[in-house]
Short mmCIF file of C-alpha atoms in Angstrom, two decimals:
data_model
loop_
_atom_site.label_atom_id
_atom_site.label_comp_id
_atom_site.label_asym_id
_atom_site.label_seq_id
_atom_site.Cartn_x
_atom_site.Cartn_y
_atom_site.Cartn_z
CA MET A 1 154.76 79.75 53.98
CA ASN A 2 155.26 83.43 54.74
CA ARG A 3 155.26 85.05 58.16
CA ASP A 4 151.71 86.44 57.97
CA GLN A 5 150.32 83.03 57.08
CA GLN A 6 152.24 81.38 59.94
CA ARG A 7 150.95 83.92 62.46
CA LEU A 8 147.41 83.63 61.15
CA ASN A 9 147.56 79.83 61.36
CA HIS A 10 148.79 80.13 64.95
CA GLN A 11 145.87 82.42 65.84
CA LEU A 12 143.37 80.12 64.16
CA ASP A 13 144.85 77.15 66.04
CA ARG A 14 144.36 79.00 69.33
CA LEU A 15 140.81 79.90 68.33
CA GLY A 16 140.12 76.25 67.50
CA GLN A 17 141.22 75.23 71.01
CA LYS A 18 138.60 77.52 72.56
CA LEU A 19 135.73 76.30 70.37
CA PRO A 20 133.43 73.36 71.12
CA SER A 21 134.75 70.11 69.64
CA TRP A 22 132.26 70.00 66.75
CA ALA A 23 133.16 73.56 65.71
CA ALA A 24 136.89 72.90 66.07
CA ARG A 25 136.62 69.82 63.82
CA SER A 26 134.71 71.85 61.23
CA LEU A 27 137.31 74.61 61.37
CA GLN A 28 140.14 72.10 60.90
CA TRP A 29 138.38 70.51 57.93
CA LEU A 30 137.76 73.88 56.32
CA ARG A 31 141.41 74.88 56.76
CA LYS A 32 142.68 71.84 54.82
CA SER A 33 143.87 72.60 51.30
CA SER A 34 141.50 69.95 49.90
CA SER A 35 138.53 71.99 51.20
CA ARG A 36 139.38 74.99 49.03
CA TRP A 37 136.46 74.38 46.67
CA VAL A 38 134.04 74.56 49.58
CA ARG A 39 135.83 77.36 51.42
CA LEU A 40 135.96 79.89 48.56
CA PRO A 41 132.27 79.85 47.54
CA ALA A 42 131.12 79.66 51.17
CA GLY A 43 133.35 82.60 52.12
CA PHE A 44 132.17 84.65 49.17
CA LEU A 45 128.50 83.94 49.92
CA LEU A 46 128.95 84.77 53.61
CA VAL A 47 130.63 88.10 52.76
CA LEU A 48 127.86 88.87 50.29
CA GLY A 49 125.23 87.98 52.90
CA GLY A 50 127.00 90.20 55.43
CA ILE A 51 126.91 93.11 53.03
CA PHE A 52 123.14 92.68 52.68
CA SER A 53 122.66 92.41 56.43
CA ILE A 54 119.64 94.71 56.34
CA LEU A 55 117.57 91.78 55.13
CA PRO A 56 115.85 89.75 57.89
CA VAL A 57 117.58 86.37 57.40
CA LEU A 58 121.06 87.71 56.75
CA GLY A 59 123.18 89.29 59.43
CA LEU A 60 126.35 91.24 59.98
CA TRP A 61 127.85 88.13 61.65
CA MET A 62 128.26 86.64 58.18
CA LEU A 63 130.87 89.19 57.09
CA PRO A 64 133.72 88.30 59.49
CA LEU A 65 133.03 84.59 59.14
CA GLY A 66 133.24 84.86 55.36
CA LEU A 67 136.48 86.84 55.60
CA LEU A 68 137.97 84.17 57.88
CA LEU A 69 137.19 81.56 55.23
CA LEU A 70 138.58 83.66 52.38
CA VAL A 71 141.76 84.62 54.19
CA GLN A 72 143.18 81.10 53.71
CA ASP A 73 143.22 81.58 49.92
CA VAL A 74 143.52 85.35 49.38
CA PRO A 75 147.02 86.48 50.40
CA PHE A 76 146.35 90.24 50.58
CA LEU A 77 143.68 89.66 53.26
CA ARG A 78 146.02 87.80 55.61
CA ARG A 79 147.80 90.72 57.28
CA PRO A 80 144.70 92.87 57.96
CA THR A 81 142.77 89.85 59.22
CA ARG A 82 145.62 88.79 61.49
CA GLN A 83 145.89 92.33 62.85
CA ALA A 84 142.13 92.49 63.43
CA LEU A 85 142.18 89.15 65.25
CA THR A 86 145.06 90.33 67.43
CA CYS A 87 143.22 93.56 68.27
CA ILE A 88 139.99 91.71 69.09
CA GLU A 89 141.86 89.21 71.27
CA ARG A 90 143.60 92.01 73.21
CA ARG A 91 140.33 93.84 73.77
CA TRP A 92 138.63 90.64 74.90
CA ARG A 93 141.38 89.93 77.42
CA ARG A 94 141.22 93.52 78.71
CA HIS A 95 137.44 93.29 79.01
CA LYS A 96 137.66 90.02 80.97
CA ARG A 97 140.33 91.46 83.25
CA ARG A 98 138.26 94.58 83.99
CA ARG A 99 135.18 92.48 84.61
CA ARG A 100 137.03 90.27 87.10
CA GLN A 101 138.34 93.36 88.91
CA ALA A 102 134.85 94.85 89.07
CA ASP A 103 133.40 91.60 90.47
CA ALA A 104 136.08 91.37 93.16
#
């Protein structure tokens, strides 16, 4: 396992700890290697649905979720996805810190 995959797995583990139990179990099942045949088509369909987010049923939320599913099996997506997750996590922490300071 290369370094990008290890870091990504660590980030996904931390994300799973913050999710409700049913979502964490689903995430763990989807990350198993035996779930590849579910993960790839679901990820592709979610990305495709995110691209067509102008339609009423589909939404932009589908794009990052699809990428998170595909990143397990597509090596060239690992580094950019890991970097995006790190950036989002930093911004979220900064936002929470500023909000706490404003409330105090």
